[in-house]
N, CA and C atoms as an extended XYZ file, in Angstrom:
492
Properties=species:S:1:pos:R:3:atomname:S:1:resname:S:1:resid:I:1 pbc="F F F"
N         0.824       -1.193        0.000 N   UNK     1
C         0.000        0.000        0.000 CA  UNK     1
C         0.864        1.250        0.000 C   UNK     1
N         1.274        0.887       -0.996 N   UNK     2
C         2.341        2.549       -0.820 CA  UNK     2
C         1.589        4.003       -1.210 C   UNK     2
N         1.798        4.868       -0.641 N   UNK     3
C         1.548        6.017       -0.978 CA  UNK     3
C         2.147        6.909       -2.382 C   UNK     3
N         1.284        6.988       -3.212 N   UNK     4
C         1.641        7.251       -4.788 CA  UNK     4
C         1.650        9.096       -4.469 C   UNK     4
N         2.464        9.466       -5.752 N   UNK     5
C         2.656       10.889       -5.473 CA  UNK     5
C         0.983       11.309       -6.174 C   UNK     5
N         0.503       12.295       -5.638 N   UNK     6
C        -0.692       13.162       -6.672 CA  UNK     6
C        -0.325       14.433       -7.473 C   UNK     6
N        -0.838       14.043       -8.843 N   UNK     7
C        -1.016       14.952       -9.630 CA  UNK     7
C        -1.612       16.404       -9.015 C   UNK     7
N        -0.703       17.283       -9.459 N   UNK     8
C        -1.491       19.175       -9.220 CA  UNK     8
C        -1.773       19.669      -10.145 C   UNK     8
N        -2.869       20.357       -9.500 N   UNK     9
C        -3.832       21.042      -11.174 CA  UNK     9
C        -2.384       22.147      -11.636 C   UNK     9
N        -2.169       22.552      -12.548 N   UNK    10
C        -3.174       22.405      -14.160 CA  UNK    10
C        -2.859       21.080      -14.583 C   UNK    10
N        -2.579       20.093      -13.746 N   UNK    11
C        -1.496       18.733      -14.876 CA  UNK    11
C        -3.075       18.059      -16.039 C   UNK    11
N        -2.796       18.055      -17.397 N   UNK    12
C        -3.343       17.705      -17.926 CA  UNK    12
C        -4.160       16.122      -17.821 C   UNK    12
N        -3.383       15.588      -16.914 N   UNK    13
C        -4.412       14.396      -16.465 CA  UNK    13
C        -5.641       14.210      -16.343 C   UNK    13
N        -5.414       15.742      -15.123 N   UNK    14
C        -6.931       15.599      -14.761 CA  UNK    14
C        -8.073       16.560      -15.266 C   UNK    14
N        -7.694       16.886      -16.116 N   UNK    15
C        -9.006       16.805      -17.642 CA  UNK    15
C        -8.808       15.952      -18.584 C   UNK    15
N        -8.390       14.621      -18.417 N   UNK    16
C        -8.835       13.596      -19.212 CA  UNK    16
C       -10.182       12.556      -18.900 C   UNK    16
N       -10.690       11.868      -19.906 N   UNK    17
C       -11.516       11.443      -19.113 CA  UNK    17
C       -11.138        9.986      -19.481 C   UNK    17
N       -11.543        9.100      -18.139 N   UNK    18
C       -10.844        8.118      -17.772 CA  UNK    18
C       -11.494        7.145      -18.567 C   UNK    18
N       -10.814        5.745      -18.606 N   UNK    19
C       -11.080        4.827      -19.770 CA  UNK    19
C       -11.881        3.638      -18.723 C   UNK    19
N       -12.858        3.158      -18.924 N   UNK    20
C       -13.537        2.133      -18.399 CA  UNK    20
C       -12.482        1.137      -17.628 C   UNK    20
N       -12.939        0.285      -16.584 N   UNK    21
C       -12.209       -0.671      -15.972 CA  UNK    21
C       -13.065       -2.051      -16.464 C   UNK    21
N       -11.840       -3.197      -16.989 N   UNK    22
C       -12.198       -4.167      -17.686 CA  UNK    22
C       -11.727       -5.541      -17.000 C   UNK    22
N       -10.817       -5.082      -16.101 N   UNK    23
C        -9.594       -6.063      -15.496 CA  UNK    23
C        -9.808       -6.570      -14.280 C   UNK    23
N       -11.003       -6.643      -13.165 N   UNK    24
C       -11.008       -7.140      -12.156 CA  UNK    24
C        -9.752       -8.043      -10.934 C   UNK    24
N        -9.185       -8.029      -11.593 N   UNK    25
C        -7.990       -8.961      -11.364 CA  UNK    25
C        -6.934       -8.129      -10.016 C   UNK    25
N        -6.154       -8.700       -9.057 N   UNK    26
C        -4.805       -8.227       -7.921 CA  UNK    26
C        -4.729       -6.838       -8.584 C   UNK    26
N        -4.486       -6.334       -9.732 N   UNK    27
C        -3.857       -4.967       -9.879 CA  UNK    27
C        -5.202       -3.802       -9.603 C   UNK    27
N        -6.228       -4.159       -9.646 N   UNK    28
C        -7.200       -3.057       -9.280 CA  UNK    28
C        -7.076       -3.503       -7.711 C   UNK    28
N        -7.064       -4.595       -7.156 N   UNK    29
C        -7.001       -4.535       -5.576 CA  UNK    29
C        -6.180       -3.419       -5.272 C   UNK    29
N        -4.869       -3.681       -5.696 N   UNK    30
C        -3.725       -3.295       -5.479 CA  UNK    30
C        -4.162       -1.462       -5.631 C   UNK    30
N        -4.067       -0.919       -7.231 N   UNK    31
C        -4.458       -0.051       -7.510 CA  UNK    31
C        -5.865        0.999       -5.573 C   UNK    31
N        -6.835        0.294       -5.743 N   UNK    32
C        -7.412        0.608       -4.297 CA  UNK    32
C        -6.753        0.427       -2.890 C   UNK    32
N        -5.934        0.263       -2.524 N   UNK    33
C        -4.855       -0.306       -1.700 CA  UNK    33
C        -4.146        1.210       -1.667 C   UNK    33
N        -3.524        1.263       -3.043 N   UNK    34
C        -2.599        2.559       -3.099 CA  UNK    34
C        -3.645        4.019       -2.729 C   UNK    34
N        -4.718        3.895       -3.504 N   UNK    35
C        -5.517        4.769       -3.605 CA  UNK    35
C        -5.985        5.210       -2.213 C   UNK    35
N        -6.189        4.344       -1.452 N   UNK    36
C        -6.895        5.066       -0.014 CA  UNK    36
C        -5.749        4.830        0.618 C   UNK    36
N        -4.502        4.434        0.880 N   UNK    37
C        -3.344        5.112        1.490 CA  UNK    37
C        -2.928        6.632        1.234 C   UNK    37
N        -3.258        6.750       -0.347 N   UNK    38
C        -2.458        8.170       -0.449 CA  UNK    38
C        -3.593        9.630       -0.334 C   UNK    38
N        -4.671        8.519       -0.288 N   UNK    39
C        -5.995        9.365        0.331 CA  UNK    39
C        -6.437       10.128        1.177 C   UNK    39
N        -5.384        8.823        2.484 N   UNK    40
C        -5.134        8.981        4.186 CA  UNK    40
C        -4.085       10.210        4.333 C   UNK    40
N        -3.493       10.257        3.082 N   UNK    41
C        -2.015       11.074        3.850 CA  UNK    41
C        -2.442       12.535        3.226 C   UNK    41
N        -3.189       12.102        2.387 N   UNK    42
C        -3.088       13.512        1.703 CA  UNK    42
C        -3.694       14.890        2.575 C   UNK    42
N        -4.618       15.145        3.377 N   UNK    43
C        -5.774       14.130        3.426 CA  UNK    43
C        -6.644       14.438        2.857 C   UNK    43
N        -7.779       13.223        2.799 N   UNK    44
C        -8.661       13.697        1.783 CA  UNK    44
C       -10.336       12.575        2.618 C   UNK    44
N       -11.044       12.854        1.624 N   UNK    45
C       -12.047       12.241        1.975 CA  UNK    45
C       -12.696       11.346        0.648 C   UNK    45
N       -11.644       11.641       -0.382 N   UNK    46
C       -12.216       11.152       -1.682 CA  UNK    46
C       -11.013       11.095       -2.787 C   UNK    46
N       -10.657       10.173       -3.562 N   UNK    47
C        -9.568       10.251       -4.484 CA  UNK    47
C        -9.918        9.531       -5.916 C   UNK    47
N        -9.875        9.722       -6.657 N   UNK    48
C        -9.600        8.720       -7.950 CA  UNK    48
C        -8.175        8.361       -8.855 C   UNK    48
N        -8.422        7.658       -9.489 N   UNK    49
C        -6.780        7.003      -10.325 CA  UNK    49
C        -6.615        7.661      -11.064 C   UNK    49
N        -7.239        8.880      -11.482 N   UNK    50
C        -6.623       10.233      -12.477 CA  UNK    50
C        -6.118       10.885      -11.234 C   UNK    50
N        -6.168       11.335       -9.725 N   UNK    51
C        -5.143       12.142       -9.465 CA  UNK    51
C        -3.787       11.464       -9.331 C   UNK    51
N        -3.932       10.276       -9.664 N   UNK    52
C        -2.166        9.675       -9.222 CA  UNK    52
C        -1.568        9.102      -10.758 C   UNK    52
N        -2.516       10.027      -11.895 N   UNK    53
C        -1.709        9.822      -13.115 CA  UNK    53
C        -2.553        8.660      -13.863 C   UNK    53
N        -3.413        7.742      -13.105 N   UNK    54
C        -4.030        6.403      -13.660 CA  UNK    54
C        -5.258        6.825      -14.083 C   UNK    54
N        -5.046        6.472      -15.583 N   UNK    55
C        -6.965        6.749      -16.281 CA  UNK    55
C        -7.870        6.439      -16.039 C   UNK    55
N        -7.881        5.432      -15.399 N   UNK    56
C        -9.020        4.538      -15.025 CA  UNK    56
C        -9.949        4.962      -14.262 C   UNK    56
N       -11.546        4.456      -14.389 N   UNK    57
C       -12.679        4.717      -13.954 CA  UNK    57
C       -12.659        4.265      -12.318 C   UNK    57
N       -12.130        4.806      -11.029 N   UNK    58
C       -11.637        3.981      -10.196 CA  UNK    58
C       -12.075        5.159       -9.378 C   UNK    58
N       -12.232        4.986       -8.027 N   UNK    59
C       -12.234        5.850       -6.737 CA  UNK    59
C       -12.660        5.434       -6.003 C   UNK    59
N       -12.245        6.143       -4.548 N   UNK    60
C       -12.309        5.019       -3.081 CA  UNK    60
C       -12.851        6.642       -2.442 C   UNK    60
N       -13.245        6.662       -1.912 N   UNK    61
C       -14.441        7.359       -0.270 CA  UNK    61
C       -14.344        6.781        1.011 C   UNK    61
N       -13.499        8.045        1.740 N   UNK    62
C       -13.709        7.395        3.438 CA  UNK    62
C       -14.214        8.581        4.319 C   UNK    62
N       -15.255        8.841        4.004 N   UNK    63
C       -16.334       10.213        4.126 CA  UNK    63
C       -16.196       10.192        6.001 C   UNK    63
N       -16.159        9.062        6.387 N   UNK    64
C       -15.866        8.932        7.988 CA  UNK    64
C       -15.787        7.620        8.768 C   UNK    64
N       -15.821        7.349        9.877 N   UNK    65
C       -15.441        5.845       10.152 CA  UNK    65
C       -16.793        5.396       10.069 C   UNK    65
N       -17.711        5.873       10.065 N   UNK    66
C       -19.276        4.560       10.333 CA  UNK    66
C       -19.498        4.856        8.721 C   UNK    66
N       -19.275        5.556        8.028 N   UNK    67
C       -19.550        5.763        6.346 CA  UNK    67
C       -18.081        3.927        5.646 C   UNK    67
N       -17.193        4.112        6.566 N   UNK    68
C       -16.106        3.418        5.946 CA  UNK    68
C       -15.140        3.638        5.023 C   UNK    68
N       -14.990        2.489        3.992 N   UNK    69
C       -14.002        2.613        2.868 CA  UNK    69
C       -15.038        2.348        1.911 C   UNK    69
N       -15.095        2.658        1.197 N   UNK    70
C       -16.184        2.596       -0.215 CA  UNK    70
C       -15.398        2.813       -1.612 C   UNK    70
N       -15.089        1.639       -2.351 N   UNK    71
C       -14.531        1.479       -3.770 CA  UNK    71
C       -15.564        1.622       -4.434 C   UNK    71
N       -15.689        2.185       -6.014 N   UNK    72
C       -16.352        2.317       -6.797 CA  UNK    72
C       -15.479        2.369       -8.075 C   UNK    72
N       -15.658        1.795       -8.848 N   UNK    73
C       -15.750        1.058      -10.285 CA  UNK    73
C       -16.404        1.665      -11.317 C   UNK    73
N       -16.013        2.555      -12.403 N   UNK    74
C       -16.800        2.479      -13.338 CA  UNK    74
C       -18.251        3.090      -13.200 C   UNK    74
N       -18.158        3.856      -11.799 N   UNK    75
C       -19.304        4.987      -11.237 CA  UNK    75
C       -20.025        5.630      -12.572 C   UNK    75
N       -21.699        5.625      -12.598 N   UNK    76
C       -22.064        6.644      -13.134 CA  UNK    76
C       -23.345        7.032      -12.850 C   UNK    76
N       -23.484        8.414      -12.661 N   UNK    77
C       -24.689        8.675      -12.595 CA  UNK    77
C       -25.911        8.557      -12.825 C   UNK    77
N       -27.132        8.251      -12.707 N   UNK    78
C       -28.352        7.739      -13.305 CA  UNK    78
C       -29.409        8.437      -13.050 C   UNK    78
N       -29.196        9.798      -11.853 N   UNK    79
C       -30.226       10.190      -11.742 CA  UNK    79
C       -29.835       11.651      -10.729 C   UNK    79
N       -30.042       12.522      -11.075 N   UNK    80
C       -30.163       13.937      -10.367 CA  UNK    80
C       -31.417       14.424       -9.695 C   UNK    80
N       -31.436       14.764       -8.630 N   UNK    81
C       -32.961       15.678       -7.881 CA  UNK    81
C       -32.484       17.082       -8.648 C   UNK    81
N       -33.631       17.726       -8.231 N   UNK    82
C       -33.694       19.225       -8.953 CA  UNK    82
C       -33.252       20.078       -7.793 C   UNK    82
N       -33.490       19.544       -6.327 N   UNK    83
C       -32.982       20.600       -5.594 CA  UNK    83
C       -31.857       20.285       -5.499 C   UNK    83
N       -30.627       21.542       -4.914 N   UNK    84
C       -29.560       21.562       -4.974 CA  UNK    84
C       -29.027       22.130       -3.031 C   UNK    84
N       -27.853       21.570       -3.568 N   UNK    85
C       -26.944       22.171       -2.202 CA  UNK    85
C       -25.506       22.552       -2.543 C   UNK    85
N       -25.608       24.001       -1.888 N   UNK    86
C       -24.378       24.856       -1.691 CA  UNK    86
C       -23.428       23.854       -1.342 C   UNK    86
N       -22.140       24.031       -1.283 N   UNK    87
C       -21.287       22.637       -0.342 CA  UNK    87
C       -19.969       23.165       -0.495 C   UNK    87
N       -18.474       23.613        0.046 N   UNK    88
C       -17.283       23.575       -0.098 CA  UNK    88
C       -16.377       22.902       -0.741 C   UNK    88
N       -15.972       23.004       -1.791 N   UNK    89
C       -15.258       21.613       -2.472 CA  UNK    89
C       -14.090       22.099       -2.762 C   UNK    89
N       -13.002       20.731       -2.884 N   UNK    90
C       -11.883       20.932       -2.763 CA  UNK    90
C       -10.909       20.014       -3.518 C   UNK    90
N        -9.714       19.653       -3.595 N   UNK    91
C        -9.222       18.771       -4.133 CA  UNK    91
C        -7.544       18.506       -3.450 C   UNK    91
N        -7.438       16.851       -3.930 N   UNK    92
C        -6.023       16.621       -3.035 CA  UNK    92
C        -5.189       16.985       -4.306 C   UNK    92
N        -5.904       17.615       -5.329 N   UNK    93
C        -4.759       17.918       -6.665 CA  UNK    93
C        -4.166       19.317       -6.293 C   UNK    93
N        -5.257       20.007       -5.483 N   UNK    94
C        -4.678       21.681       -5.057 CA  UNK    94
C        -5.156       21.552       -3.759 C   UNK    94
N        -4.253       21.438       -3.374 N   UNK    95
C        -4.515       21.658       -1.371 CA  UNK    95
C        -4.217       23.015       -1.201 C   UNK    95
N        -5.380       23.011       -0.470 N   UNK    96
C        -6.080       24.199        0.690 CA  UNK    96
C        -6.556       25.213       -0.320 C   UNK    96
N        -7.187       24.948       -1.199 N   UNK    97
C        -8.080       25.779       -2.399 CA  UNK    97
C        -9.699       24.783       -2.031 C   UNK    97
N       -10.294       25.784       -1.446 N   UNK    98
C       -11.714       25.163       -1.915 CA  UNK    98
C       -12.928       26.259       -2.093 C   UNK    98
N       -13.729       26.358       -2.570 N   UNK    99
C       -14.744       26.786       -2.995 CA  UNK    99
C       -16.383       26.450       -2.875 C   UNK    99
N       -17.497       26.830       -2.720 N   UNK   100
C       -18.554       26.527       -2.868 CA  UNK   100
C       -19.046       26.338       -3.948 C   UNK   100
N       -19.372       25.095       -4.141 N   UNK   101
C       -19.828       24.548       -5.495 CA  UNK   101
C       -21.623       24.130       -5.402 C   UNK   101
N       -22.478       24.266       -6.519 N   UNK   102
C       -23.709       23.771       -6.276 CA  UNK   102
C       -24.189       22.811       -7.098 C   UNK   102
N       -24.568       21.834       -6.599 N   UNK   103
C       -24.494       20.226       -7.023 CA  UNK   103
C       -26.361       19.802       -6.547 C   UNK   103
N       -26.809       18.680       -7.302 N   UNK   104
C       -27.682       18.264       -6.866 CA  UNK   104
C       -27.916       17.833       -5.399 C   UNK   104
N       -28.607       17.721       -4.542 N   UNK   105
C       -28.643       17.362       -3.551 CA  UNK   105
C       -28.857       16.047       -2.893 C   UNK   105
N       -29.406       15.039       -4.249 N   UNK   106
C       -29.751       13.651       -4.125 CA  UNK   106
C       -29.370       13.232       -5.419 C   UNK   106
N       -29.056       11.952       -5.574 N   UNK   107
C       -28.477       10.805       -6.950 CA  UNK   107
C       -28.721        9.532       -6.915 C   UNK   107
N       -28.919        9.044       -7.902 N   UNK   108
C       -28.645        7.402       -7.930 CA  UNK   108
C       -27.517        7.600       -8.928 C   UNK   108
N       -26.737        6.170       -8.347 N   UNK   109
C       -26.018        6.043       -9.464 CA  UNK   109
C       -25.364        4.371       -9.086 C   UNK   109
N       -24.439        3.830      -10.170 N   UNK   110
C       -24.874        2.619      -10.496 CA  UNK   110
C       -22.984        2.893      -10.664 C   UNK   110
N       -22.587        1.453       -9.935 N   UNK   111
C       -20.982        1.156       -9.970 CA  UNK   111
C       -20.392       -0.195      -10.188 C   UNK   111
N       -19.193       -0.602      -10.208 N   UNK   112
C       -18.759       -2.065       -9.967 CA  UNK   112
C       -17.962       -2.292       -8.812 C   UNK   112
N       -18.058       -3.175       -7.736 N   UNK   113
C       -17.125       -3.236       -6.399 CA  UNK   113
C       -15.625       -3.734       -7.307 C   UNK   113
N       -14.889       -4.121       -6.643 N   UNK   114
C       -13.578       -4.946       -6.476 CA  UNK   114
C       -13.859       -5.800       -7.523 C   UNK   114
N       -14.947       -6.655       -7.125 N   UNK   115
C       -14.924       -8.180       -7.961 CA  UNK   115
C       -15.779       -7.980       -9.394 C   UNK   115
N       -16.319       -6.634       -9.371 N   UNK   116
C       -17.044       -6.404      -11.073 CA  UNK   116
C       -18.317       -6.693      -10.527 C   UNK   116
N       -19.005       -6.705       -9.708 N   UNK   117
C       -20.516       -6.928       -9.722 CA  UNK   117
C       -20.820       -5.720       -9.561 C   UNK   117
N       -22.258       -5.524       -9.917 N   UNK   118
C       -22.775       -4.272      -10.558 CA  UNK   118
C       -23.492       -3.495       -9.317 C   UNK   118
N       -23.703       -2.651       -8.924 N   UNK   119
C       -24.774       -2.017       -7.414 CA  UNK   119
C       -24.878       -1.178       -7.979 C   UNK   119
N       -26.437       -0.873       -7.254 N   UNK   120
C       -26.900        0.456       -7.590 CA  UNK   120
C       -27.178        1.466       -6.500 C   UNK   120
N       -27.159        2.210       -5.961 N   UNK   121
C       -26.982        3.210       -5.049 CA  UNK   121
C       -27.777        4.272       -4.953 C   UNK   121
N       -28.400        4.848       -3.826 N   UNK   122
C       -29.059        6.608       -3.884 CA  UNK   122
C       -28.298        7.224       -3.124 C   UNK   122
N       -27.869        8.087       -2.927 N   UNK   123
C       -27.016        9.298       -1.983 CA  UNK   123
C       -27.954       10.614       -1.927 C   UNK   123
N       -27.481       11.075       -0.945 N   UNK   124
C       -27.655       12.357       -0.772 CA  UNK   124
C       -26.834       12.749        0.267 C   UNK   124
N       -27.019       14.261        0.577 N   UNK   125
C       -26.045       15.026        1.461 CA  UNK   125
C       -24.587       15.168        0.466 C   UNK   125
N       -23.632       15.101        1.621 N   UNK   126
C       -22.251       15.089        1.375 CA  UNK   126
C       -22.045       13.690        0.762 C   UNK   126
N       -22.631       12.891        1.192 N   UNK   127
C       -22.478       11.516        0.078 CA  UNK   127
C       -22.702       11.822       -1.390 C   UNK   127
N       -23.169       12.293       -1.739 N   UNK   128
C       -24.210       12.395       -3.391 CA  UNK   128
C       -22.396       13.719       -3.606 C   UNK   128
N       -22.786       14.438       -2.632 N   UNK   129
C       -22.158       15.708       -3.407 CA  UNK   129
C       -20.439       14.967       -3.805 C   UNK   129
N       -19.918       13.956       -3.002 N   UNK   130
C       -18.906       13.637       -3.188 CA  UNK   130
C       -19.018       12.424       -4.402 C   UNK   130
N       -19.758       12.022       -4.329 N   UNK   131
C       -19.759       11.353       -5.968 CA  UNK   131
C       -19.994       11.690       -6.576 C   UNK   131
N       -20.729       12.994       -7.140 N   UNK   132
C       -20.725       13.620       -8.434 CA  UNK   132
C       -19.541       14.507       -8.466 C   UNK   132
N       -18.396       14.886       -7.186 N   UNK   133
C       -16.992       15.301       -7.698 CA  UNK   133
C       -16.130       14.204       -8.272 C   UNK   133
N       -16.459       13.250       -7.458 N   UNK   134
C       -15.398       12.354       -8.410 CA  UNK   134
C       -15.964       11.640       -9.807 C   UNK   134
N       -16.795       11.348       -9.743 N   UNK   135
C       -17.345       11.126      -11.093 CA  UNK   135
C       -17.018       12.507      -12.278 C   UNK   135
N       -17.267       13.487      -11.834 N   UNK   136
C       -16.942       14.721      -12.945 CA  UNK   136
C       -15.363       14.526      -12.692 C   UNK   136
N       -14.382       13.539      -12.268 N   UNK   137
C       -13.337       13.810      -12.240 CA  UNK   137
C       -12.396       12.560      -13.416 C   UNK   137
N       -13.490       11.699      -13.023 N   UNK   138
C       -12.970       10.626      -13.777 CA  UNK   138
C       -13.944       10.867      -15.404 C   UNK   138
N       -14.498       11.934      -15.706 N   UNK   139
C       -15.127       12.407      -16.475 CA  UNK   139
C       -14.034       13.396      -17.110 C   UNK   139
N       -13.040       14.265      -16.051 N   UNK   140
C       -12.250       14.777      -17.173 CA  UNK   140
C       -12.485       16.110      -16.623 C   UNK   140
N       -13.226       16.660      -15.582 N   UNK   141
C       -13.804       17.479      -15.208 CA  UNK   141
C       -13.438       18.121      -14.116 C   UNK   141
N       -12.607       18.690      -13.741 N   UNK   142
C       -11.985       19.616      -12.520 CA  UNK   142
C       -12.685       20.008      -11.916 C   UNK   142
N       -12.984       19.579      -10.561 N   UNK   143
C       -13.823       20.494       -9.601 CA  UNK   143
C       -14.128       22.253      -10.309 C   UNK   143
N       -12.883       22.963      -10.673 N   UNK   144
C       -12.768       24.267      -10.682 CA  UNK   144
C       -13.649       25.048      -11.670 C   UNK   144
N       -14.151       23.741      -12.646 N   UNK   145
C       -15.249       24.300      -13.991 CA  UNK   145
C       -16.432       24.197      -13.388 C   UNK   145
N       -16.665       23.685      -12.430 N   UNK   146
C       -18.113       24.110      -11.429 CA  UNK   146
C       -18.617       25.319      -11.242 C   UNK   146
N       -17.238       26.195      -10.937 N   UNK   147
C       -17.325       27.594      -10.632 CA  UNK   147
C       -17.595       28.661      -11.469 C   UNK   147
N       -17.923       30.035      -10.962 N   UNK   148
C       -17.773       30.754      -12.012 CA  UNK   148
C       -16.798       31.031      -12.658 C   UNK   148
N       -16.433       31.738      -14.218 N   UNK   149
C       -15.395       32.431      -14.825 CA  UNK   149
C       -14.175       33.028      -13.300 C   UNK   149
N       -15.168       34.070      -12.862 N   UNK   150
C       -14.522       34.724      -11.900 CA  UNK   150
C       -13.507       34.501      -10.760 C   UNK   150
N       -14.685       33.534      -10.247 N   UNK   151
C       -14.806       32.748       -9.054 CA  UNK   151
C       -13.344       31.923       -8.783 C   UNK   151
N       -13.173       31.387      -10.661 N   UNK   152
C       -12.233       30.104      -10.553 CA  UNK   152
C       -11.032       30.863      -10.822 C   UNK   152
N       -10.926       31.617      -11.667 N   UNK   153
C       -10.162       32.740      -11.750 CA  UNK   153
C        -8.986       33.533      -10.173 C   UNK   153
N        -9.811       33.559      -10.009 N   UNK   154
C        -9.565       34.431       -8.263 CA  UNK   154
C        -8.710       33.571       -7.702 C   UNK   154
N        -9.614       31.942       -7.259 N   UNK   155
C        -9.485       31.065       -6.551 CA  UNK   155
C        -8.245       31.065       -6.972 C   UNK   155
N        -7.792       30.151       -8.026 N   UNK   156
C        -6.325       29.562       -9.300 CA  UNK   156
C        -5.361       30.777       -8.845 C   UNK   156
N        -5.570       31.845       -8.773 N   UNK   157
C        -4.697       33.263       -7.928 CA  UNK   157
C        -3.804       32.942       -7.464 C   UNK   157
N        -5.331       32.998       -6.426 N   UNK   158
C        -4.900       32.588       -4.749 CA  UNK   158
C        -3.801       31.495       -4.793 C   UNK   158
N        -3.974       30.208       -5.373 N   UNK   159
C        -3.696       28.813       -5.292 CA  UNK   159
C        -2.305       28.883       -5.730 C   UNK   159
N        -1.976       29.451       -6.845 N   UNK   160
C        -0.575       29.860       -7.688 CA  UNK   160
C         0.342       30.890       -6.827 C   UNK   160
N        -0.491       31.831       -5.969 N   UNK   161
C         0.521       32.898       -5.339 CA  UNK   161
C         0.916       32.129       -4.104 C   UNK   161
N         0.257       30.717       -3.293 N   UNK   162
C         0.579       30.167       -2.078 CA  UNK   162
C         1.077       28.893       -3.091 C   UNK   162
N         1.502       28.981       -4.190 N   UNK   163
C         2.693       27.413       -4.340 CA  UNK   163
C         4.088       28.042       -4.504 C   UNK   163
N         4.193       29.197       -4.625 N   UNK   164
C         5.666       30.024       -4.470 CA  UNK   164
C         5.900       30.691       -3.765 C   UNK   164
């Protein structure tokens, strides 16, 4: 379980969008293994295999200890509520940059565990809001295009004048 280095925005990675997982096999264990170690250190509450450079449709959630460890596979959305929630969002690609982003407030959505079997899921709260960041991530989608022109503008500033 080693701790993998993470990609920092602008790295073109993470606006790619990630390629389906086909391989069930030790290297996606493995792959989730690395993933919520470098999750733990970073810290974070949410990671996918595009911030550590890996394309793949992959991300692990440890939202808190009675929430757990939660792998997801090949995540996708299936369903949005119309109401929404304000929420702070952030990323282990730019630490200590976060912003209020507005996201649906409830989802279904439909994944593969470890072994490739299929689940289907509803969220809401901070659950929902954290799978539609990582899903828009393994989509290719930077937290930061949530925001406004302005907003992201400012933020990216801020973020660039505290990495020098």
């Amino acid at each position: 379980m080693p701790i993998r280095p993470i990609l920092h925005y602008p790295h073109p990675a993470l606006k790619t969008v990630c390629a389906p997982v086909s391989d069930f096999g030790p290297s996606l264990a493995e792959l989730a293994d690395d993933l919520l170690a470098t999750m733990r250190a970073a810290p974070g509450v949410g990671i996918t295999a595009a911030h550590i450079g890996v394309l793949s449709r992959v991300t692990v959630l440890e939202l808190d200890k009675a929430f757990g460890v939660r792998l997801y596979v090949n995540p996708e959305i299936t369903w949005f509520s119309k109401e929404t929630m304000n929420h702070a969002e952030g990323s282990v690609s730019m630490p200590g940059a976060t912003d209020e982003v507005i996201r649906p407030r409830a989802i279904r959505f439909r994944y593969q565990d470890g072994a490739g079997t299929v689940h289907e899921e509803a969220a809401e709260g901070f659950h929902a809001i954290c799978i539609q960041h990582e899903v828009d991530q393994l989509d290719g989608i930077f937290w930061l295009q949530r925001l406004s022109r302005l907003r992201r503008d400012r933020l990216v500033k801020k973020w660039e004048k505290a990495q020098n």
